[in-house]
XYZ file of C-alpha atoms in Angstrom:
705
model
C -25.931 -11.110 4.521
C -23.141 -11.256 7.079
C -20.597 -13.339 5.239
C -18.201 -13.600 8.191
C -20.753 -15.414 10.321
C -21.077 -18.303 7.900
C -17.995 -20.312 8.683
C -19.143 -23.202 6.523
C -19.289 -20.847 3.573
C -15.756 -19.646 4.310
C -14.539 -23.209 4.498
C -16.231 -24.057 1.212
C -14.673 -21.063 -0.565
C -11.262 -21.990 0.817
C -11.625 -25.679 -0.055
C -12.750 -24.995 -3.615
C -9.998 -22.426 -4.174
C -7.263 -24.674 -2.830
C -8.506 -27.754 -4.643
C -8.815 -25.976 -7.984
C -5.289 -24.617 -7.878
C -3.796 -27.793 -6.443
C -5.291 -29.941 -9.193
C -4.289 -27.455 -11.873
C -0.769 -27.218 -10.452
C -0.279 -30.963 -10.242
C -1.445 -31.445 -13.817
C 1.029 -29.044 -15.412
C 4.528 -29.880 -14.307
C 6.092 -29.724 -17.760
C 6.580 -25.976 -18.223
C 9.824 -24.000 -17.857
C 11.038 -22.063 -14.813
C 10.122 -18.583 -13.654
C 7.861 -18.617 -10.616
C 10.526 -19.978 -8.274
C 13.133 -17.469 -9.415
C 11.351 -14.284 -8.266
C 13.784 -12.352 -6.043
C 12.571 -10.217 -3.129
C 14.440 -8.160 -0.539
C 11.800 -7.034 1.970
C 11.736 -10.135 4.184
C 15.472 -10.260 4.972
C 16.747 -6.881 3.649
C 18.838 -8.740 1.090
C 18.025 -10.555 -2.131
C 16.510 -14.032 -1.861
C 14.026 -16.158 -3.754
C 10.487 -15.322 -2.682
C 9.814 -19.060 -2.378
C 12.570 -19.334 0.246
C 11.555 -16.210 2.183
C 10.216 -17.296 5.593
C 7.227 -14.962 5.387
C 4.038 -14.106 3.529
C 5.394 -11.984 0.690
C 4.221 -11.359 -2.864
C 5.836 -9.637 -5.823
C 3.875 -7.776 -8.512
C 5.973 -7.318 -11.657
C 6.063 -4.703 -14.412
C 3.985 -6.752 -16.855
C 1.176 -7.043 -14.306
C 1.265 -3.320 -13.493
C 1.005 -2.416 -17.188
C -1.843 -4.803 -17.966
C -3.913 -3.937 -14.870
C -5.020 -0.455 -15.967
C -3.846 3.107 -16.646
C -1.319 2.950 -13.775
C -2.965 5.627 -11.654
C -3.835 3.715 -8.457
C -2.169 0.912 -6.502
C -5.591 -0.747 -6.361
C -5.296 -1.666 -10.052
C -2.514 -4.214 -9.587
C -2.180 -4.898 -5.840
C -5.694 -6.335 -5.491
C -4.091 -9.684 -6.399
C -2.108 -9.775 -3.132
C -3.952 -11.761 -0.415
C -4.314 -10.024 2.934
C -3.873 -6.624 1.310
C -7.089 -4.670 0.777
C -7.068 -1.470 -1.278
C -10.410 0.273 -1.464
C -10.581 2.764 -4.313
C -12.695 5.520 -2.822
C -13.220 7.384 -6.129
C -11.977 10.340 -4.118
C -8.493 11.626 -4.868
C -8.782 14.235 -2.121
C -8.592 11.380 0.415
C -6.324 8.879 -1.440
C -6.805 5.113 -1.344
C -7.870 3.224 1.770
C -5.168 0.587 2.256
C -5.084 -2.100 4.934
C -3.002 -5.235 5.530
C -4.599 -7.871 7.742
C -6.950 -5.106 8.884
C -4.267 -2.589 9.899
C -4.814 0.808 8.298
C -8.570 0.427 7.808
C -9.307 3.252 10.268
C -7.647 5.828 8.023
C -9.833 8.793 7.122
C -7.309 9.651 4.384
C -3.882 8.468 3.327
C -2.206 5.300 4.594
C -1.679 4.395 8.263
C 0.080 1.496 9.943
C 1.803 0.319 6.761
C 5.374 1.159 5.839
C 5.872 2.528 2.301
C 9.334 2.446 0.707
C 10.362 3.613 -2.767
C 13.820 2.513 -3.920
C 14.745 1.950 -0.275
C 13.736 5.497 0.725
C 10.789 5.931 3.128
C 7.561 7.326 1.707
C 6.122 7.028 5.227
C 6.791 9.840 7.686
C 8.137 9.058 11.195
C 4.644 9.055 12.708
C 3.499 6.294 10.348
C 1.470 8.134 7.695
C 2.012 7.903 3.953
C 0.382 8.549 0.597
C -0.083 5.862 -2.043
C 0.138 8.533 -4.733
C 3.855 8.906 -3.902
C 4.514 5.787 -6.011
C 4.864 6.614 -9.721
C 3.444 3.448 -11.266
C 4.404 4.349 -14.837
C 8.106 3.931 -13.983
C 7.802 1.222 -11.322
C 9.492 -2.079 -12.168
C 8.071 -4.165 -9.321
C 6.269 -3.911 -5.978
C 6.796 -6.194 -2.981
C 4.203 -6.632 -0.232
C 5.367 -8.145 3.078
C 2.820 -9.155 5.728
C 3.104 -10.754 9.117
C 5.645 -10.866 11.948
C 8.782 -10.111 9.908
C 7.254 -6.782 8.857
C 7.702 -5.639 12.466
C 11.417 -5.273 11.700
C 10.513 -2.110 9.782
C 9.415 -0.293 12.924
C 6.330 1.845 13.361
C 4.092 -0.164 11.000
C 2.169 -3.069 12.514
C 0.375 -3.966 9.303
C 3.134 -4.651 6.821
C 5.431 -3.197 4.185
C 4.789 -2.077 0.603
C 8.057 -1.515 -1.244
C 8.266 -0.185 -4.818
C 11.314 -0.192 -7.088
C 11.850 2.135 -10.049
C 12.976 0.354 -13.207
C 16.678 0.245 -14.075
C 17.883 2.003 -17.193
C 18.394 -0.394 -20.138
C 21.737 -0.580 -21.944
C 20.168 0.785 -25.116
C 18.339 4.095 -24.604
C 14.633 4.129 -25.377
C 11.711 6.516 -25.505
C 8.265 5.530 -24.298
C 4.865 7.194 -24.422
C 1.458 6.131 -23.089
C -2.003 7.592 -23.396
C -5.221 6.344 -21.796
C -8.776 7.593 -22.036
C -11.717 6.268 -20.060
C -15.150 6.719 -18.577
C -16.040 9.799 -16.518
C -13.668 12.015 -18.476
C -10.495 10.147 -17.503
C -7.276 11.068 -19.334
C -3.852 9.662 -18.541
C -0.634 10.582 -20.393
C 2.968 9.582 -19.793
C 6.327 10.121 -21.484
C 9.532 8.404 -20.433
C 13.196 8.287 -21.358
C 15.369 5.440 -20.136
C 18.928 4.519 -21.079
C 22.605 4.334 -20.188
C 25.221 6.759 -21.510
C 28.923 6.698 -20.538
C 28.271 4.609 -17.434
C 25.308 6.647 -16.217
C 21.807 5.215 -16.205
C 18.839 7.559 -16.357
C 15.096 6.992 -16.082
C 13.012 10.165 -16.449
C 9.227 9.806 -16.353
C 6.557 12.529 -16.508
C 2.862 11.723 -16.281
C -0.439 13.587 -16.067
C -3.875 12.447 -14.957
C -7.289 14.084 -14.937
C -10.839 12.916 -14.390
C -14.271 14.455 -13.993
C -15.016 11.703 -11.472
C -17.785 9.178 -11.101
C -19.556 11.330 -8.513
C -20.415 15.012 -8.381
C -17.641 17.205 -6.935
C -14.854 14.685 -7.606
C -12.934 16.295 -10.471
C -9.170 15.831 -10.135
C -5.948 16.932 -11.851
C -2.504 15.477 -11.107
C 1.019 15.801 -12.511
C 4.007 13.719 -11.450
C 7.703 13.409 -12.304
C 9.900 10.513 -11.222
C 13.580 10.363 -12.088
C 16.332 7.892 -11.227
C 20.035 8.431 -11.922
C 22.356 5.428 -11.414
C 26.124 5.274 -11.586
C 29.165 3.475 -10.214
C 31.808 5.070 -7.998
C 34.818 2.869 -8.639
C 34.009 -0.808 -9.145
C 32.377 -1.615 -5.825
C 30.103 1.336 -5.119
C 26.716 1.765 -6.763
C 24.676 4.956 -6.295
C 21.043 5.733 -7.088
C 19.695 9.272 -6.936
C 15.904 9.499 -7.061
C 13.895 12.691 -7.617
C 10.111 12.782 -7.292
C 7.703 15.674 -7.786
C 3.953 15.396 -7.240
C 1.532 18.216 -8.007
C -2.227 17.893 -7.456
C -3.623 21.413 -7.967
C -7.200 20.204 -7.810
C -8.953 17.310 -6.075
C -12.591 17.971 -5.304
C -13.979 15.943 -2.401
C -17.442 14.351 -2.856
C -17.601 13.271 0.817
C -19.581 10.247 1.969
C -23.281 9.511 1.587
C -25.963 8.414 4.013
C -27.863 5.213 3.270
C -30.806 7.279 2.017
C -28.589 9.382 -0.253
C -26.904 6.233 -1.544
C -30.253 4.663 -2.411
C -31.554 7.826 -4.082
C -28.501 8.636 -6.227
C -25.024 7.170 -5.617
C -23.479 9.676 -8.042
C -24.378 12.709 -5.940
C -21.963 14.479 -3.611
C -22.395 14.373 0.134
C -24.037 17.063 2.242
C -22.389 20.501 1.786
C -19.618 19.154 -0.474
C -20.543 21.447 -3.366
C -21.921 24.435 -1.430
C -18.792 24.678 0.731
C -16.242 24.046 -2.013
C -14.739 20.948 -0.340
C -11.432 20.093 -2.018
C -7.707 19.477 -1.544
C -4.482 20.799 -3.102
C -1.095 19.075 -2.703
C 2.463 19.745 -3.838
C 5.335 17.474 -2.852
C 9.028 17.432 -3.824
C 11.573 14.848 -2.724
C 15.149 13.929 -3.496
C 16.946 10.924 -2.094
C 20.051 8.875 -2.624
C 20.880 5.251 -1.850
C 24.414 3.850 -1.934
C 25.618 0.243 -1.859
C 29.324 -0.444 -1.302
C 30.527 -4.030 -1.691
C 33.312 -4.879 0.730
C 33.871 -8.398 -0.601
C 31.858 -11.366 -1.843
C 30.184 -11.806 1.556
C 29.748 -8.277 2.882
C 28.276 -4.975 1.782
C 27.266 -1.664 3.343
C 24.286 0.411 2.230
C 23.279 3.937 3.153
C 20.439 6.270 2.242
C 19.520 9.902 2.796
C 16.583 11.964 1.622
C 14.923 15.376 1.905
C 11.453 16.507 0.925
C 8.746 19.126 1.262
C 4.952 18.806 1.179
C 2.422 21.642 0.997
C -1.169 20.696 1.559
C -4.364 22.718 1.930
C -7.750 21.135 2.430
C -11.141 22.838 2.450
C -13.619 20.947 4.602
C -17.360 20.933 5.151
C -16.761 21.986 8.774
C -18.422 20.923 12.006
C -21.866 22.548 12.371
C -22.919 24.734 14.043
C -19.429 25.949 15.025
C -18.389 26.342 11.375
C -21.627 26.810 9.409
C -19.792 27.952 6.270
C -16.936 25.446 6.136
C -13.343 25.201 7.313
C -9.802 24.897 6.022
C -6.609 23.180 7.195
C -3.146 23.831 5.767
C 0.139 21.944 6.240
C 3.648 22.977 5.218
C 5.968 20.053 5.909
C 9.704 19.513 5.655
C 10.939 15.961 6.155
C 14.320 14.255 5.937
C 16.202 11.223 7.151
C 19.156 8.895 6.838
C 19.941 5.236 7.349
C 22.936 2.921 7.456
C 22.917 -0.863 7.072
C 25.542 -3.628 7.140
C 24.912 -7.029 5.513
C 27.134 -10.070 5.874
C 27.264 -13.793 5.198
C 29.430 -15.786 7.546
C 29.501 -18.974 9.612
C 28.808 -19.615 13.247
C 30.876 -22.724 13.700
C 29.641 -24.971 10.892
C 26.317 -23.110 10.559
C 25.886 -20.673 7.632
C 24.672 -17.314 8.926
C 23.279 -14.318 7.036
C 22.747 -11.207 9.096
C 22.041 -7.502 8.862
C 22.241 -4.619 11.329
C 21.468 -0.963 10.931
C 20.248 2.384 12.180
C 17.504 4.648 10.794
C 16.623 8.229 11.655
C 13.721 10.198 10.187
C 12.229 13.572 11.079
C 9.342 15.699 9.835
C 8.490 19.271 10.821
C 5.271 20.920 9.774
C 3.384 24.135 10.273
C -0.336 23.479 10.683
C -2.835 26.267 10.252
C -6.614 26.308 10.036
C -9.717 28.370 10.281
C -13.102 29.129 8.762
C -13.818 29.187 5.039
C -16.695 30.299 2.839
C -17.258 28.409 -0.426
C -13.680 27.169 -0.409
C -12.078 30.536 0.385
C -10.240 31.230 3.647
C -12.042 33.772 5.835
C -10.157 33.486 9.141
C -7.238 31.806 10.880
C -7.997 30.117 14.189
C -5.054 27.748 14.389
C -1.296 28.171 14.015
C 1.164 25.633 15.393
C 4.411 23.824 14.650
C 4.409 20.011 14.870
C 7.380 17.687 14.830
C 7.762 13.918 14.630
C 10.932 11.866 14.590
C 12.006 8.265 14.934
C 15.351 6.798 15.927
C 15.622 3.034 15.394
C 18.286 0.350 15.766
C 17.700 -3.107 14.272
C 19.416 -6.444 13.686
C 18.179 -9.585 11.955
C 19.875 -12.924 11.251
C 19.036 -16.160 9.450
C 20.883 -19.381 10.259
C 20.679 -22.601 8.224
C 21.009 -25.012 11.140
C 20.608 -28.127 8.965
C 19.808 -29.126 5.412
C 16.106 -28.863 6.196
C 15.826 -26.247 8.962
C 16.570 -22.529 9.087
C 15.930 -20.071 11.902
C 15.363 -16.311 11.632
C 15.501 -13.883 14.531
C 15.563 -10.142 14.872
C 15.197 -7.201 17.213
C 14.323 -3.561 16.624
C 14.335 -0.794 19.199
C 12.281 2.229 18.202
C 11.841 5.658 19.696
C 9.145 7.962 18.281
C 8.784 11.544 19.532
C 6.012 14.073 18.902
C 5.878 17.730 19.849
C 3.552 20.628 19.135
C 4.170 24.339 19.757
C 1.006 26.422 19.646
C 1.436 29.975 18.320
C -2.251 30.936 18.389
C -3.765 30.160 21.791
C -2.444 32.468 24.500
C -2.891 29.790 27.183
C -0.826 27.310 25.203
C -3.489 24.598 25.397
C -2.642 23.503 21.867
C 0.934 22.622 22.806
C 2.285 19.348 24.069
C 4.827 16.579 23.627
C 4.862 12.822 23.901
C 7.234 9.931 23.321
C 6.804 6.248 22.467
C 9.443 3.549 22.980
C 9.091 -0.020 21.760
C 11.184 -3.165 21.443
C 10.056 -5.394 18.588
C 11.428 -8.967 18.549
C 10.751 -11.486 15.774
C 11.477 -15.202 15.700
C 10.780 -17.720 12.968
C 11.429 -21.303 11.944
C 11.387 -22.705 8.407
C 11.319 -26.381 7.492
C 12.599 -26.931 3.957
C 10.805 -30.214 3.410
C 11.938 -30.538 -0.197
C 12.859 -28.451 -3.215
C 9.152 -27.849 -3.774
C 7.779 -27.474 -0.210
C 8.641 -24.953 2.512
C 6.828 -24.728 5.857
C 7.334 -21.839 8.288
C 6.125 -20.437 11.599
C 6.785 -16.899 12.865
C 6.182 -14.743 15.905
C 6.631 -11.004 16.172
C 5.781 -8.139 18.460
C 4.861 -4.864 16.832
C 3.765 -1.376 17.722
C 2.008 1.475 15.990
C 2.028 5.073 17.168
C -0.749 7.517 16.354
C 0.052 9.897 13.520
C 0.289 13.663 13.896
C -3.058 13.931 12.129
C -4.566 11.541 14.672
C -3.422 13.664 17.627
C -4.399 16.950 15.981
C -7.890 17.052 17.527
C -9.317 16.387 20.949
C -12.873 15.251 21.663
C -15.667 16.868 19.617
C -13.120 17.979 17.022
C -11.443 20.628 19.214
C -8.208 21.652 17.397
C -5.543 20.955 20.019
C -2.679 18.472 20.467
C -4.162 15.283 21.925
C -1.648 13.448 24.128
C -4.267 10.975 25.394
C -3.895 8.678 22.360
C -1.370 5.937 23.126
C 0.639 3.722 20.804
C -0.826 0.265 20.221
C 1.024 -2.975 20.851
C 0.429 -6.207 18.938
C 1.448 -9.869 19.117
C 1.638 -11.565 15.690
C 1.518 -15.336 15.119
C 1.754 -16.885 11.666
C 2.066 -20.373 10.157
C 2.514 -20.800 6.417
C 3.342 -23.165 3.590
C 4.712 -22.716 0.074
C 4.320 -25.465 -2.500
C 5.663 -25.499 -6.048
C 4.723 -28.817 -7.659
C 6.273 -27.552 -10.905
C 8.530 -24.667 -11.892
C 5.487 -22.813 -13.270
C 2.966 -23.573 -10.540
C 2.980 -22.300 -7.003
C 0.640 -22.192 -4.020
C 1.184 -20.069 -0.881
C -0.982 -20.403 2.213
C -0.771 -18.689 5.611
C -2.918 -18.567 8.741
C -2.450 -15.869 11.359
C -3.616 -14.474 14.652
C -2.918 -10.958 15.895
C -3.742 -9.783 19.422
C -3.547 -6.035 20.020
C -3.878 -3.777 23.027
C -4.538 -0.030 22.912
C -5.629 -0.326 19.277
C -6.073 3.151 17.780
C -9.661 3.595 16.602
C -11.790 6.430 15.241
C -13.747 8.135 18.030
C -15.674 10.424 15.679
C -15.507 11.795 12.147
C -17.436 14.831 11.008
C -16.937 17.754 8.673
C -13.593 16.382 7.502
C -12.154 16.190 11.055
C -11.548 12.882 12.837
C -10.691 12.267 16.472
C -9.140 9.064 17.800
C -8.883 7.022 20.963
C -7.601 3.631 22.112
C -9.641 0.442 22.305
C -8.518 -1.888 25.118
C -8.155 -5.004 22.983
C -8.691 -6.435 19.493
C -8.066 -9.757 17.801
C -7.599 -10.689 14.160
C -7.602 -14.251 12.890
C -7.610 -15.302 9.289
C -6.030 -17.053 6.349
C -4.487 -16.049 3.032
C -4.136 -18.098 -0.128
C -2.389 -17.233 -3.371
C -1.590 -19.374 -6.358
C -0.688 -19.301 -10.007
C -0.339 -21.995 -12.644
C -0.086 -22.417 -16.389
C -3.041 -24.452 -17.581
C -1.457 -24.538 -21.042
C 1.552 -22.710 -22.495
C -0.914 -19.958 -23.505
C -3.274 -19.834 -20.484
C -2.450 -18.816 -16.906
C -4.776 -18.944 -13.890
C -4.194 -16.767 -10.816
C -5.966 -16.691 -7.472
C -5.664 -14.577 -4.312
C -8.130 -15.189 -1.489
C -8.228 -14.113 2.135
C -10.524 -14.055 5.129
C -10.115 -12.066 8.325
C -12.249 -12.089 11.439
C -11.328 -8.799 13.107
C -13.167 -7.962 16.302
C -12.950 -6.045 19.558
C -11.970 -8.471 22.298
C -12.999 -6.181 25.187
C -16.004 -3.940 25.751
C -15.331 -0.177 25.852
C -17.160 3.117 25.541
C -16.758 5.600 22.725
C -18.627 8.828 23.364
C -22.207 7.906 24.210
C -21.868 4.437 22.669
C -20.876 1.143 24.231
C -18.873 -1.053 21.893
C -19.453 -4.672 22.846
C -16.828 -7.362 22.915
C -17.170 -9.389 19.722
C -18.174 -6.442 17.533
C -16.371 -6.357 14.214
C -13.697 -3.739 13.593
C -15.111 -1.402 10.923
C -13.523 -0.698 7.571
C -12.243 -4.263 7.043
C -13.854 -6.448 4.340
C -14.338 -9.810 5.994
C -13.332 -11.712 2.879
C -11.669 -10.854 -0.399
C -11.081 -12.896 -3.557
C -9.297 -11.961 -6.771
C -8.950 -14.441 -9.610
C -7.852 -14.123 -13.212
C -7.648 -16.315 -16.284
C -5.295 -14.878 -18.913
C -4.868 -16.089 -22.504
C -1.877 -15.014 -24.585
C -1.183 -15.552 -28.266
C 2.500 -15.775 -27.376
C 3.616 -18.538 -25.046
C 3.651 -17.327 -21.461
C 6.889 -19.193 -20.700
C 9.090 -17.467 -23.287
C 9.993 -14.289 -21.381
C 8.459 -10.914 -20.683
C 9.440 -9.158 -23.924
C 8.022 -11.808 -26.210
C 4.765 -12.028 -24.281
C 4.013 -8.320 -24.865
C 3.664 -8.930 -28.615
C 0.588 -10.426 -30.163
C -2.807 -10.599 -28.483
C -3.801 -11.151 -24.874
C -7.219 -11.379 -23.253
C -8.299 -12.007 -19.703
C -11.209 -12.076 -17.321
C -10.923 -10.991 -13.674
C -13.259 -11.803 -10.817
C -13.327 -9.844 -7.559
C -15.424 -10.630 -4.488
C -15.504 -8.779 -1.165
C -17.426 -9.563 1.998
C -19.439 -7.360 4.303
C -17.903 -4.073 5.410
C -18.962 -2.579 8.752
C -18.971 1.209 8.991
C -19.019 1.869 12.747
C -17.793 0.322 15.982
C -21.293 -0.478 17.237
C -21.963 -2.427 14.001
C -25.311 -0.762 13.327
C -24.229 0.293 9.836
C -22.613 -1.848 7.167
C -22.296 -2.347 3.424
C -23.156 -5.591 1.687
C -20.469 -7.591 -0.033
C -20.174 -7.609 -3.801
C -18.835 -9.597 -6.745
C -17.654 -8.034 -10.014
C -16.182 -9.161 -13.332
C -13.674 -7.259 -15.449
C -12.604 -7.935 -19.038
C -9.294 -6.862 -20.533
C -7.511 -7.257 -23.846
C -4.348 -6.002 -25.507
C -2.433 -6.386 -28.734
C 1.203 -5.614 -29.391
C 2.910 -4.994 -32.729
C 6.598 -4.743 -33.583
C 7.526 -1.260 -34.768
C 11.031 -1.663 -36.115
C 13.012 -2.633 -33.041
C 10.324 -1.110 -30.809
C 6.704 -1.944 -30.041
C 3.206 -0.474 -30.113
C 0.598 -1.909 -27.742
C -3.097 -1.154 -27.403
C -5.100 -1.858 -24.254
C -8.818 -2.105 -23.527
C -10.689 -2.788 -20.295
C -14.277 -3.017 -19.130
C -14.566 -2.934 -15.344
C -17.664 -4.002 -13.400
C -19.004 -5.772 -16.455
C -22.374 -6.606 -14.864
C -22.889 -2.963 -13.781
C -23.299 -3.930 -10.127
C -24.084 -1.082 -7.715
C -22.159 -1.398 -4.475
C -20.281 0.469 -1.766
C -16.578 0.548 -2.514
C -15.430 1.877 0.876
C -16.714 3.442 4.082
C -15.779 6.402 6.288
C -15.441 4.841 9.727
C -17.658 6.247 12.506
C -18.840 9.219 10.435
C -20.856 11.303 12.906
C -23.584 12.327 10.431
C -23.983 8.751 9.135
C -22.376 9.727 5.823
C -20.492 6.437 5.875
C -20.757 5.276 2.293
C -18.504 5.876 -0.712
C -20.106 4.222 -3.760
C -18.120 2.484 -6.462
C -18.783 3.250 -10.145
C -20.937 1.059 -12.341
C -19.764 -0.360 -15.642
C -16.833 1.689 -16.969
C -14.244 1.439 -19.712
C -10.607 2.290 -20.450
C -8.649 2.426 -23.733
C -4.884 2.820 -23.875
C -1.939 3.048 -26.243
C 1.747 2.485 -25.437
C 4.712 3.135 -27.743
C 8.323 2.133 -27.002
C 11.093 3.108 -29.428
C 14.796 2.302 -28.932
C 16.996 5.303 -29.746
């Protein structure tokens, strides 16, 4: 069933969702305040209430992260953000497949077209690629997700921004420990110290994760450390130093399945995955520091600097018949950067004005090698080159309150992205090359503050997205050589939204958008672990996003996130031997997505976070996703699905600390479905199946010291 073609069905889903939350919100105006007081920084680069932010932005707090699962994947907790789709591929060798309003869906592995920030420090390299595993969820206090035109102020990331913040050290030191066990041999352990001593705050978190995997050849082992040291230099200068280490010594890759393989046994590995030892190994180390110096009550300066290394080796199935026994690719990357930002509140005549200006520079240098492999062992080296990417960006953004009911936001960012490749293997130098992308990204928005409970806004922004170094690593037919024919894409973003809070504990956010892109970067082919890319002449995305939350009673909360996107090619083009017709759907993008939850708590949900962790909680989650196309010509697709999850927890007081147990059953009805697809896979191994019914048990202990 092609859900996107049934517009009446979309309208009915939207109408029912809106009506249910609106009625529930209007009926419960008596509860205390919290929803309106959520503070976010991503939209304006300074703290403001999320309700007042003139953009589609959601915050996921610590309590939600803890209750959503074992805190391994962003997909556990961020599936409740409308417009953000995270497809858990059950494949840690390829990471999650993350897209915002359809940007990033082309990614064969890792995250593309979305800016990742951790404590203000980029987790996205200058070319626009990042890894969701960089975020240590066990020590994360909150995550903000910004979509739409204002996200263009972050540069080379047309889709949006995901920003994570490590928790602050509490005044009283504490020790925490967590342990989770689950289906398919999953084990998750974490220990954490957090506290302040003599003016220094320290959070030190070490976690491990292992799983045998739902599918054959998907065993994984990971270890991660995240540390944050905070201190004051004099009275007006605050410094954070963040250290992160990520070690994944083993991540077997089950590859994708054909439709026939999927029907026969979704738990099997793809063709040649086992026989050729397909897997990935990663080690990453990073240190960064962010400083905020307060000049006076209306002005402050912030700066950040960071340095990191990443070593990555991946054993692939190879492209037959050229590599009948497999292949390998290795990366040794060094990356670093710095940024400076000035924030001020002032007046322009009688008009209050808040503005920010800054500069950001980031660079990554990597040595890329590759060759043939036999059963996951290197047998030859046929590639050796040095790649470099850097960005140099200036930006300014201002918000003016022109009247009691109207505010205007405007901004401009000028970005320069440079790539270069020096080939040390081919004597003719055909693997070398260099390219440069320049872009000016303006944004303009208007907000009408109709009342204390209603905000209406409209935004426009122009964005751009360069290819990543991985996406220019291969020419047609998977030839390993720097591909300068892939251009940066340009996009025009239009958004209209509304935020309504009929009570302090009920809120409804709604946004509609249209995005027109030229030179969209698309997958030309994907085979044997190698993907090549090209530009499509034009694409268009239209859709809506709805999110809401309300207390039905002091003990029961209902949450909803729903979105629909119609993403299609707006011009006909050729890709290899195929003609992609205008109107075809862009692959890799679920055409609809719904997450809803009803949560009951023994403690009142309006008495604060600490109190609500004690006693019992129970909840039911519902997730629905629409059809997912797998190739540009739309001849292959995966049906939509609907799943239910159950969760429960109970917390006890242990002296002045707490002990909490967690239990989850995911995919309660044991539905068999495709969780994600590999776009344009040349051997038709498009499909990555999701697991059936599975369970998780957890235990968390927190003891003040």
